[in-house]
mmCIF file of C-alpha atoms in Angstrom:
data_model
loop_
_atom_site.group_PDB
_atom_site.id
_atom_site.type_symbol
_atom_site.label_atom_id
_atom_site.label_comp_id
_atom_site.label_asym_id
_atom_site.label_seq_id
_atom_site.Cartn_x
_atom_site.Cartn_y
_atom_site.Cartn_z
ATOM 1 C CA UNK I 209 39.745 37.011 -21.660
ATOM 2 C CA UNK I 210 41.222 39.512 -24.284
ATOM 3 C CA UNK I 211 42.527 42.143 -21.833
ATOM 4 C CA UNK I 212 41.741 44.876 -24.734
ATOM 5 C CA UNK I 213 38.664 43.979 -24.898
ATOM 6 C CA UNK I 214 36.588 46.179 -22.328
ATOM 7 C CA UNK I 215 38.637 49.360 -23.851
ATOM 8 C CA UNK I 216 38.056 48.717 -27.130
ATOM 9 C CA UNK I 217 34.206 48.156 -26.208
ATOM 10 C CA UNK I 218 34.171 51.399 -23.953
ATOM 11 C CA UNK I 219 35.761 53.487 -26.845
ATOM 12 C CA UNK I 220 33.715 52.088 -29.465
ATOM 13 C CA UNK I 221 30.335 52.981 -27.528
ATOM 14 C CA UNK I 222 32.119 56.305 -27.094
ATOM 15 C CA UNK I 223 32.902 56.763 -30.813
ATOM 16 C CA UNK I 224 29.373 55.629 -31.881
ATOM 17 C CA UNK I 225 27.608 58.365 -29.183
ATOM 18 C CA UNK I 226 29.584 60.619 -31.018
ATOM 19 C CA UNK I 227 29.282 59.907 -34.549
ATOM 20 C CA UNK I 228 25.394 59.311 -33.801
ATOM 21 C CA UNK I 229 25.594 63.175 -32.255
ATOM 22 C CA UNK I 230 26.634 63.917 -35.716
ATOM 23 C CA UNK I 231 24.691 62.614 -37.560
ATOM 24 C CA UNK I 232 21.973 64.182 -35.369
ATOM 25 C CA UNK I 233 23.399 67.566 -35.608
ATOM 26 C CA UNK I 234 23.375 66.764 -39.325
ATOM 27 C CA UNK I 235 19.697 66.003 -40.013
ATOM 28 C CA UNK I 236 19.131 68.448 -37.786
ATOM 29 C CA UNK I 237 20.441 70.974 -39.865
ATOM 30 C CA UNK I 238 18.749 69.848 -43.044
ATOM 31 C CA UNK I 239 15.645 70.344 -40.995
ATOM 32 C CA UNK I 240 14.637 66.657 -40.164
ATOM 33 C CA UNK I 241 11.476 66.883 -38.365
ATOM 34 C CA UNK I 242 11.719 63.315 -36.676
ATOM 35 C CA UNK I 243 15.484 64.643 -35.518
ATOM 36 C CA UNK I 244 13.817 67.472 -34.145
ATOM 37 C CA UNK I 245 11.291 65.548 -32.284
ATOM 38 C CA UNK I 246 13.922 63.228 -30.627
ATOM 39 C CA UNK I 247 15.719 66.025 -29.430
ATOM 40 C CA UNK I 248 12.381 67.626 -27.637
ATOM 41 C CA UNK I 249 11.885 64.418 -26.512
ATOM 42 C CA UNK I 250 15.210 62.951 -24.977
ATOM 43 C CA UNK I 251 16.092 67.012 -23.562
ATOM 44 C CA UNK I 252 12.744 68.350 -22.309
ATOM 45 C CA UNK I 253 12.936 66.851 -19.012
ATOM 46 C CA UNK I 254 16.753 67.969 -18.361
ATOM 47 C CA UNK I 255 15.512 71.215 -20.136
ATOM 48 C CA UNK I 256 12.374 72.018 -17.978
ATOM 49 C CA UNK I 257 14.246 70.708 -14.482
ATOM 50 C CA UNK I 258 17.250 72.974 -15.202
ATOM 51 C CA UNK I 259 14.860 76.010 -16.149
ATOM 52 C CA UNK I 260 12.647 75.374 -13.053
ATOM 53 C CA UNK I 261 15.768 75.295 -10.414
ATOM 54 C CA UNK I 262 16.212 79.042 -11.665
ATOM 55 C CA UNK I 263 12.850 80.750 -12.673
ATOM 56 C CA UNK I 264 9.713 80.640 -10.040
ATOM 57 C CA UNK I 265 7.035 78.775 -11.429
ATOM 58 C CA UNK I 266 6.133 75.496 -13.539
ATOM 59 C CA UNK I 267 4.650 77.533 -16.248
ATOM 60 C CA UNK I 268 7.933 80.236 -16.488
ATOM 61 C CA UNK I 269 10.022 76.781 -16.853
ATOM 62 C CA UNK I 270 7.504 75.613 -19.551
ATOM 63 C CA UNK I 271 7.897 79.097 -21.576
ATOM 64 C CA UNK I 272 11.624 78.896 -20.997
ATOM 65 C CA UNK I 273 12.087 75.203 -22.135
ATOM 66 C CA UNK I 274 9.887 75.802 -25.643
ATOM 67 C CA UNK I 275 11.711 79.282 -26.244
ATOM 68 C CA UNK I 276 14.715 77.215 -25.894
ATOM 69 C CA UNK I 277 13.951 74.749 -28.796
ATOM 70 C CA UNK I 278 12.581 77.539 -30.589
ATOM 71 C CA UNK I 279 16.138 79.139 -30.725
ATOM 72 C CA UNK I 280 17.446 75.905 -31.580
ATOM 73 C CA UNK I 281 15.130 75.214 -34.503
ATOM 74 C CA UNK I 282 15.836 78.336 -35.718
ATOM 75 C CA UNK I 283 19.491 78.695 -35.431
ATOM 76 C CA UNK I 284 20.989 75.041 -35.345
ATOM 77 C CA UNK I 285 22.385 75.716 -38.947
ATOM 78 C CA UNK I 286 24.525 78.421 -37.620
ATOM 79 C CA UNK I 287 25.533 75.880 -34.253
ATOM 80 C CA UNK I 288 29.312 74.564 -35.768
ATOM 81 C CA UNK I 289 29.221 71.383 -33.078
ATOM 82 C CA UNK I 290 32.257 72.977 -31.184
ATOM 83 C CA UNK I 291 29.927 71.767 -28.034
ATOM 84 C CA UNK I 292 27.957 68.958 -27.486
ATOM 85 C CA UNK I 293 24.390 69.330 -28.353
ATOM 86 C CA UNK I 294 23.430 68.995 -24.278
ATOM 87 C CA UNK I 295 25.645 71.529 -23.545
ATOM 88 C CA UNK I 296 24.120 73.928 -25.831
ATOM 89 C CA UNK I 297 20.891 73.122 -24.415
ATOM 90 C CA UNK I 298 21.929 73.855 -20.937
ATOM 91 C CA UNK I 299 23.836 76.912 -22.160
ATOM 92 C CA UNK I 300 20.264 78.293 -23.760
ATOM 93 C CA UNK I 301 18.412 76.974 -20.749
ATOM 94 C CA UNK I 302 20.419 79.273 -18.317
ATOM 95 C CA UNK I 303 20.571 81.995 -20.169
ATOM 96 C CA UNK I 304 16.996 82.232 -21.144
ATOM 97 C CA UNK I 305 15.731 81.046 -17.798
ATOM 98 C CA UNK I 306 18.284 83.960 -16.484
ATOM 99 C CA UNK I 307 16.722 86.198 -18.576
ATOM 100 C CA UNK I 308 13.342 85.583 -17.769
ATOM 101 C CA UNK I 309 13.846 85.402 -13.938
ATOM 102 C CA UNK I 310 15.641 89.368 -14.418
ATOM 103 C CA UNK I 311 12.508 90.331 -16.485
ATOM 104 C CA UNK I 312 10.042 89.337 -13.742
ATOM 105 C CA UNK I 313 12.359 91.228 -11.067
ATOM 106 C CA UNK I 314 12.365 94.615 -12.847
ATOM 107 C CA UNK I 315 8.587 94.128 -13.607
ATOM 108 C CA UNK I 316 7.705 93.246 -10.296
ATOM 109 C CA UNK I 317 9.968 96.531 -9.414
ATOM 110 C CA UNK I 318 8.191 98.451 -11.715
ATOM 111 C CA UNK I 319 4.527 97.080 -10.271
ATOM 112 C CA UNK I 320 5.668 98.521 -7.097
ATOM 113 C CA UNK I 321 7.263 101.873 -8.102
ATOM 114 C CA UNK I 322 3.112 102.435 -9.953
ATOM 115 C CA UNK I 323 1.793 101.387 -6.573
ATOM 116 C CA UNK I 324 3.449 104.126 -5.031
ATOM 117 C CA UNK I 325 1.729 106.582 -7.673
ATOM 118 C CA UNK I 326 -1.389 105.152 -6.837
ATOM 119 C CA UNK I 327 -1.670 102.360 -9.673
ATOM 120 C CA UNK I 328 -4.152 99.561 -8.968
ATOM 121 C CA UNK I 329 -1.223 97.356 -9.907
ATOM 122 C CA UNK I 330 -1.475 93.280 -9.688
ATOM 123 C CA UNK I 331 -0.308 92.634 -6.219
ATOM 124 C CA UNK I 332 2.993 91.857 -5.692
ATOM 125 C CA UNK I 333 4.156 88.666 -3.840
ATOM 126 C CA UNK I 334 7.416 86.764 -2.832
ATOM 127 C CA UNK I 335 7.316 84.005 -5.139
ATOM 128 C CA UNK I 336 6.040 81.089 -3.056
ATOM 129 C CA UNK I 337 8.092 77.603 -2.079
ATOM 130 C CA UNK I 338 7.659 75.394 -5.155
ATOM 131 C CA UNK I 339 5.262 72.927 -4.198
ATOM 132 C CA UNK I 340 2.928 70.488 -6.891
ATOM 133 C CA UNK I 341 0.399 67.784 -5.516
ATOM 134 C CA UNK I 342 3.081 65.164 -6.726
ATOM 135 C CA UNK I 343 6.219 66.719 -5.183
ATOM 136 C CA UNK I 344 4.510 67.956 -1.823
ATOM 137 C CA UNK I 345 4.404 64.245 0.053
ATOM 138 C CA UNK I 346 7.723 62.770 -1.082
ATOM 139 C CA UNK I 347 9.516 65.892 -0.528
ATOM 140 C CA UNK I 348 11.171 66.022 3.150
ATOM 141 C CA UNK I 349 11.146 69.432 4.820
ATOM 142 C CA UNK I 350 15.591 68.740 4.321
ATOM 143 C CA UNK I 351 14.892 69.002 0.790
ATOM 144 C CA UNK I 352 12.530 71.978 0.792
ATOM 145 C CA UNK I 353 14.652 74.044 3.507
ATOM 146 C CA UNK I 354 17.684 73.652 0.703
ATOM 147 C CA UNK I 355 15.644 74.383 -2.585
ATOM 148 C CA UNK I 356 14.771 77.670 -0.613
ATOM 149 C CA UNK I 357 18.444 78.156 0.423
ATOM 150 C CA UNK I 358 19.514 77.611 -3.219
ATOM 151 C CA UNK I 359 16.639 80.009 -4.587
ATOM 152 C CA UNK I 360 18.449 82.371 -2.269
ATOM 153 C CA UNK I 361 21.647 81.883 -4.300
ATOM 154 C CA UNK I 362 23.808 84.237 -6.179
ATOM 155 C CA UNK I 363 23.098 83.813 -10.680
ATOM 156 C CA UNK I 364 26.415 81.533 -11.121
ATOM 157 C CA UNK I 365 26.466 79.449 -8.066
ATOM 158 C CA UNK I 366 22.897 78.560 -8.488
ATOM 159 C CA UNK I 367 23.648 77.528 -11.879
ATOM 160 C CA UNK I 368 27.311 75.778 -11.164
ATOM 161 C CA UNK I 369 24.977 73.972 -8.215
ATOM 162 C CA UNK I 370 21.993 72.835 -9.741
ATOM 163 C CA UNK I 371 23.902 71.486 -13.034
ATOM 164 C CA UNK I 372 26.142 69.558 -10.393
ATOM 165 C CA UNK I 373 24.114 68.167 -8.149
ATOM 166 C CA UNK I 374 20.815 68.181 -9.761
ATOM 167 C CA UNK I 375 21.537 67.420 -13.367
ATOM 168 C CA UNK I 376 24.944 65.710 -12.229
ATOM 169 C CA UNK I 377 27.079 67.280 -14.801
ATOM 170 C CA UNK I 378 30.986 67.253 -14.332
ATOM 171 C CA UNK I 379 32.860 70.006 -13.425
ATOM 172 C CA UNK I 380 34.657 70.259 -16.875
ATOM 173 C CA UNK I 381 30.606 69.818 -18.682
ATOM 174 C CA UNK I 382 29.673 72.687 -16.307
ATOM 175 C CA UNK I 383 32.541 75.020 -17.729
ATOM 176 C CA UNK I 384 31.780 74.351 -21.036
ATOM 177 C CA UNK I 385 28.165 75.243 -20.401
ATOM 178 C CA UNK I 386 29.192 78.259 -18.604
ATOM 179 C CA UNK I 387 31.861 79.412 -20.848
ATOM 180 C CA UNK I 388 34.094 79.594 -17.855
ATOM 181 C CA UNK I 389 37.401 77.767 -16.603
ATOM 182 C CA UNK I 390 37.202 74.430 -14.643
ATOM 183 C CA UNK I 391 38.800 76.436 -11.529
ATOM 184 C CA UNK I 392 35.725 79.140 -11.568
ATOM 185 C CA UNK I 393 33.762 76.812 -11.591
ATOM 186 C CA UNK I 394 35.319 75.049 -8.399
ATOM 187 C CA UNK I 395 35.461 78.431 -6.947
ATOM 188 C CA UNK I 396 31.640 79.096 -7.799
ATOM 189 C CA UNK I 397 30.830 75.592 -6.352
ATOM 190 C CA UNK I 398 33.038 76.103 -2.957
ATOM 191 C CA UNK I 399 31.124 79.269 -2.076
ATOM 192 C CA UNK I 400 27.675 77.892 -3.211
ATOM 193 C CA UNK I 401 28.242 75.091 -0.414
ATOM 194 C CA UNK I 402 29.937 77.780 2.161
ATOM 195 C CA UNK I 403 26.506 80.233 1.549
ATOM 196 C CA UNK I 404 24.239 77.027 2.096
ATOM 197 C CA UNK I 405 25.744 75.586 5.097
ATOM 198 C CA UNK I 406 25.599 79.340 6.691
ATOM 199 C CA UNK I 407 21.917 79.304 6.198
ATOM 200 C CA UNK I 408 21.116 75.780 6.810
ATOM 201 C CA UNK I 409 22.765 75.382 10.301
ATOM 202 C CA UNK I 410 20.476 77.657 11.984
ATOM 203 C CA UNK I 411 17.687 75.763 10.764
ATOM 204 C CA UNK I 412 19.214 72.168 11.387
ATOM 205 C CA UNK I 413 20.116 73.746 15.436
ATOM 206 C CA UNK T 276 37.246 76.938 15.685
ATOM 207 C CA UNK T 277 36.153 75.640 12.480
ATOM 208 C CA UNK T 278 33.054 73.239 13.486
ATOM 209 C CA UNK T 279 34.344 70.702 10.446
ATOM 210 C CA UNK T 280 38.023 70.202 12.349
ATOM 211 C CA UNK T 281 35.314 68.646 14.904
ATOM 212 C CA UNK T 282 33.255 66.771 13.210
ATOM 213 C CA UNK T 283 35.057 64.803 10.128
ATOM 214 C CA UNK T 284 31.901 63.653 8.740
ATOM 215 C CA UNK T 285 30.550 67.108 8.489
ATOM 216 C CA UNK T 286 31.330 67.649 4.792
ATOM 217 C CA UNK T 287 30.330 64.505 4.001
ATOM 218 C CA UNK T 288 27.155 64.804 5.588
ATOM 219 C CA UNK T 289 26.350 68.016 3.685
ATOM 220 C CA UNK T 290 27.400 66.370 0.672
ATOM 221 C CA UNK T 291 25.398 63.614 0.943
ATOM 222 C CA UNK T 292 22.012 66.166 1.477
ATOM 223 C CA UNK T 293 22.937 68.174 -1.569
ATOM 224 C CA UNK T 294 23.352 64.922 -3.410
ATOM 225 C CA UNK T 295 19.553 63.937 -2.064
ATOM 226 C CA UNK T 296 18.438 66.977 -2.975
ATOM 227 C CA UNK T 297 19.621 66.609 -6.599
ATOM 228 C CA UNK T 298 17.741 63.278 -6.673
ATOM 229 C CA UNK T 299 14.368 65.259 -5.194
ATOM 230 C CA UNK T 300 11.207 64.169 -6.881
ATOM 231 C CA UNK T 301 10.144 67.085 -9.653
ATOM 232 C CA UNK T 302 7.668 67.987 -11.825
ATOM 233 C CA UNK T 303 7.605 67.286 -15.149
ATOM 234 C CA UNK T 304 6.411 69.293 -18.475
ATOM 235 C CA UNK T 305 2.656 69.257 -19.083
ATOM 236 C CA UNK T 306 1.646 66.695 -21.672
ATOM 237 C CA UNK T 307 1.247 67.508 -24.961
ATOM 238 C CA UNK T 308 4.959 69.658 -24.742
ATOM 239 C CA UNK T 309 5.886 68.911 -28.132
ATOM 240 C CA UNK T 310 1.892 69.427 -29.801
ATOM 241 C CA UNK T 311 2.518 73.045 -28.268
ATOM 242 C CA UNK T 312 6.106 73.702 -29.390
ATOM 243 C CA UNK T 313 4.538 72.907 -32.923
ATOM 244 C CA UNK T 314 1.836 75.240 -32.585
ATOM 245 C CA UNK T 315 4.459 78.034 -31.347
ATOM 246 C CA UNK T 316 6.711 77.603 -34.005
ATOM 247 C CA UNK T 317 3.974 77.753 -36.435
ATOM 248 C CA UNK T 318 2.921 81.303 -35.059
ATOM 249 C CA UNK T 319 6.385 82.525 -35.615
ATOM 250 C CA UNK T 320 6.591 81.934 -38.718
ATOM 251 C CA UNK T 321 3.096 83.039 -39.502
ATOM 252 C CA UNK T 322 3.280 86.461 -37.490
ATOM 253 C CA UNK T 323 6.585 87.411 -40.050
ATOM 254 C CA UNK T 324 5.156 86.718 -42.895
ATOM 255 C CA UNK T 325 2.173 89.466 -43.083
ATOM 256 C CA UNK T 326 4.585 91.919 -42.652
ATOM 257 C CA UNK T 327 5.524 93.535 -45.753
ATOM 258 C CA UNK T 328 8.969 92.634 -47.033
ATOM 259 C CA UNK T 329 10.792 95.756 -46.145
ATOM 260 C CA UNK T 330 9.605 95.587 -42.460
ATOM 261 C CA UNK T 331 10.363 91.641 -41.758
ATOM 262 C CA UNK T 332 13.972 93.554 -42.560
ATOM 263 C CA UNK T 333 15.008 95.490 -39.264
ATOM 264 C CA UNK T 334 17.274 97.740 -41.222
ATOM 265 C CA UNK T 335 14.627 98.831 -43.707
ATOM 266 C CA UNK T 336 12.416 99.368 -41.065
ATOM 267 C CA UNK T 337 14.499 101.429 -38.915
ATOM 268 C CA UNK T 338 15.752 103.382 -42.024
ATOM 269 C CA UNK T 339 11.743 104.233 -43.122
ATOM 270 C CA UNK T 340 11.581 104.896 -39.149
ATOM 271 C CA UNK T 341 14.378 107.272 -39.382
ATOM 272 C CA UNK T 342 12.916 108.884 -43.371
ATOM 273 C CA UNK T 343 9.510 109.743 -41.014
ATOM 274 C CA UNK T 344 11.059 112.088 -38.330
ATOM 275 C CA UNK T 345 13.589 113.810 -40.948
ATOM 276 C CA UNK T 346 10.243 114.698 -42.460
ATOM 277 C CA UNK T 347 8.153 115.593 -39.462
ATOM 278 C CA UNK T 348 11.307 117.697 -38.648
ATOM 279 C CA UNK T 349 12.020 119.139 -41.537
ATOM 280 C CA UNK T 350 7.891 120.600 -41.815
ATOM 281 C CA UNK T 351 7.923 121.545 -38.266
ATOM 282 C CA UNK T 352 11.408 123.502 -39.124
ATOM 283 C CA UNK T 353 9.779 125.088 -42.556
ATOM 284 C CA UNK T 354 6.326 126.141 -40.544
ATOM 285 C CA UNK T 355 8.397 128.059 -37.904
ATOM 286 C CA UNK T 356 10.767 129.777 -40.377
ATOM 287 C CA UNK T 357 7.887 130.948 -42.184
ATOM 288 C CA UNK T 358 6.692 134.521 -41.254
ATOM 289 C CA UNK T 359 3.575 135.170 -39.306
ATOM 290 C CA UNK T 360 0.924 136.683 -40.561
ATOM 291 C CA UNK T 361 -0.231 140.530 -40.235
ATOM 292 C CA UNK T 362 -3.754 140.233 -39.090
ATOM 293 C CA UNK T 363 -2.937 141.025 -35.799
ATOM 294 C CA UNK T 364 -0.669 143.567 -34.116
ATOM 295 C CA UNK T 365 2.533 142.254 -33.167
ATOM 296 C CA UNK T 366 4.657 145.471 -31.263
ATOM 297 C CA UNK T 367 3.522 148.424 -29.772
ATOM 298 C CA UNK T 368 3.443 150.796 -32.942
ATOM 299 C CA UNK T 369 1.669 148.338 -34.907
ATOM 300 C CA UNK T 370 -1.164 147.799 -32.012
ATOM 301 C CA UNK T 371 -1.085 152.005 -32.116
ATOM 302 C CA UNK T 372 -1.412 151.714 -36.037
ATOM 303 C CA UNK T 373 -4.164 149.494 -36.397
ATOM 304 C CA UNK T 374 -6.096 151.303 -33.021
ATOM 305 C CA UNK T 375 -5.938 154.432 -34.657
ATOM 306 C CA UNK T 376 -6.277 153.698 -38.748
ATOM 307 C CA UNK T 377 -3.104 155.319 -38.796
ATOM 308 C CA UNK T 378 -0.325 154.294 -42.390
ATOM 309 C CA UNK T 379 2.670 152.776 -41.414
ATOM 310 C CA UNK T 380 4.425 154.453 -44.177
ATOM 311 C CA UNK T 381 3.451 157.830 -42.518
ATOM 312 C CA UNK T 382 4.193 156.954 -39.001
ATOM 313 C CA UNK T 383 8.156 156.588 -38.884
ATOM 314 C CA UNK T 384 8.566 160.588 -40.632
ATOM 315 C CA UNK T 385 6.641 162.087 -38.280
#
């Protein structure tokens, strides 16, 4: 057996995922609508799943995921392909999702601030545990007692944690997502586990 | 003490729920996702093109934005330097003028 062979096979898938990206980014560019479609359609799970660990509801993560491909549409001739298109993708997704979860904050600030004045406002709630029909049975109360502790997280480490362990992204794909050093992120990731553990013991006693 | 000197398997226990909860069953985007995404991107570019040239431009429009209160100030600047006029009395001579039909030309020899 040629001992070469596995590396040259490895490298070669490598250098075709690459020039396919490429060529991708290319059509892309020149405003290719089926390019465009098999973007939406290979990202807008990893899209959606990243924008609903961070934002409250199904239907925020919706708005954030098609606001997301919006920007790209509209901007992918000014994208040089210094990143990978995923992590652009995530980059938008956390920023926009980010965005969007500060928005609701200050309004739901604002909502009660009126109240005060004597505003019949829309009543103000905690946003509730995430819960769908499919989700609610397979989901083990383990899972749900950590997807509240993570909700509870600081911006980055919820981020840094839910693009490692949920969307299993390396710690060097993470930094490039989040413009930030492989060591921050480390740092980010060694407190998100510290905060969780604090939190979940109590529970788990 | 740190409860992990204790228990060796502690980190890898937590590691191992993390990991399952990264592998949690989700939801997924409602049908139709792309159908929609059309449909928005059609509205954007539908909603800038009524506007009239020099207001799809945020520089025009902020300049024509900017044109409107130099006016509003500048009239609001020109109706208070102008003087008021003398139908009514405005000091204390002129109220004793006009109460007694007296001339003002008169009243400051006197």
């Amino acid at each position: 057996m040629n001992p070469f062979g596995a590396y040259y096979i490895k490298n070669t898938t490598r250098v075709n995922e690459t020039v396919d990206e490429t060529t991708r980014l290319d059509q892309l560019r020149q405003g290719h609508e089926p390019a465009f479609r098999w973007l939406v359609d290979t990202y807008q799970k990893r899209v959606f799943r990243t924008a609903l660990a961070i934002v409250s509801s199904p239907e925020e993560a919706e708005d954030v995921a098609q606001e997301v491909f919006v920007e790209v549409f509209r901007t992918v001739g000014n994208f040089r392909g210094e990143a990978s298109l995923a992590t652009w993708l995530y980059r938008l997704t956390t920023s926009r999702a980010l965005k969007k979860e500060r928005d609701r904050k200050r309004k739901k600030r604002f909502a009660f601030m009126t109240t005060l004045f004597g505003d019949d406002g829309e009543a103000s709630h905690d946003p509730p545990d995430f819960q769908t029909p499919e989700t609610t049975l397979e989901a083990s109360e383990q899972t749900r007692q950590i997807s509240q502790a993570v909700q509870g997280l600081a911006e980055s480490q919820k981020i840094a944690f839910t693009l490692h362990y949920q969307e299993e992204l390396s710690y060097q794909e993470i930094a490039a997502v989040m413009e930030t050093s492989v060591s921050a992120v480390e740092s980010l990731l060694f407190r998100a586990r510290q905060t969780l553990r604090k939190k979940l013991i109590p529970l788990r006693s | 003490m740190n409860q992990s000197t204790n228990e060796p398997n502690e980190p890898d226990r937590w590691e191992t729920d993390f990991r399952q909860w990264g592998q949690r069953p989700q939801p997924e985007p409602r049908p139709f996702f792309y159908t929609r995404l059309q449909a928005r991107l059609n509205e954007s570019v539908e909603s800038a093109t009524w506007l009239p040239w020099w207001l799809r431009r945020p520089a025009y429009a902020y300049s024509a934005l900017c044109m409107l209160v130099l006016l509003n100030v500048s009239v609001a600047t020109t109706i208070a330097n102008t003087p008021a006029a003398d139908d009514e009395p405005t000091t204390v001579a002129s109220a004793f003028q006009s109460d007694y039909s007296v001339d003002s030309t008169i009243t400051p020899y006197e």
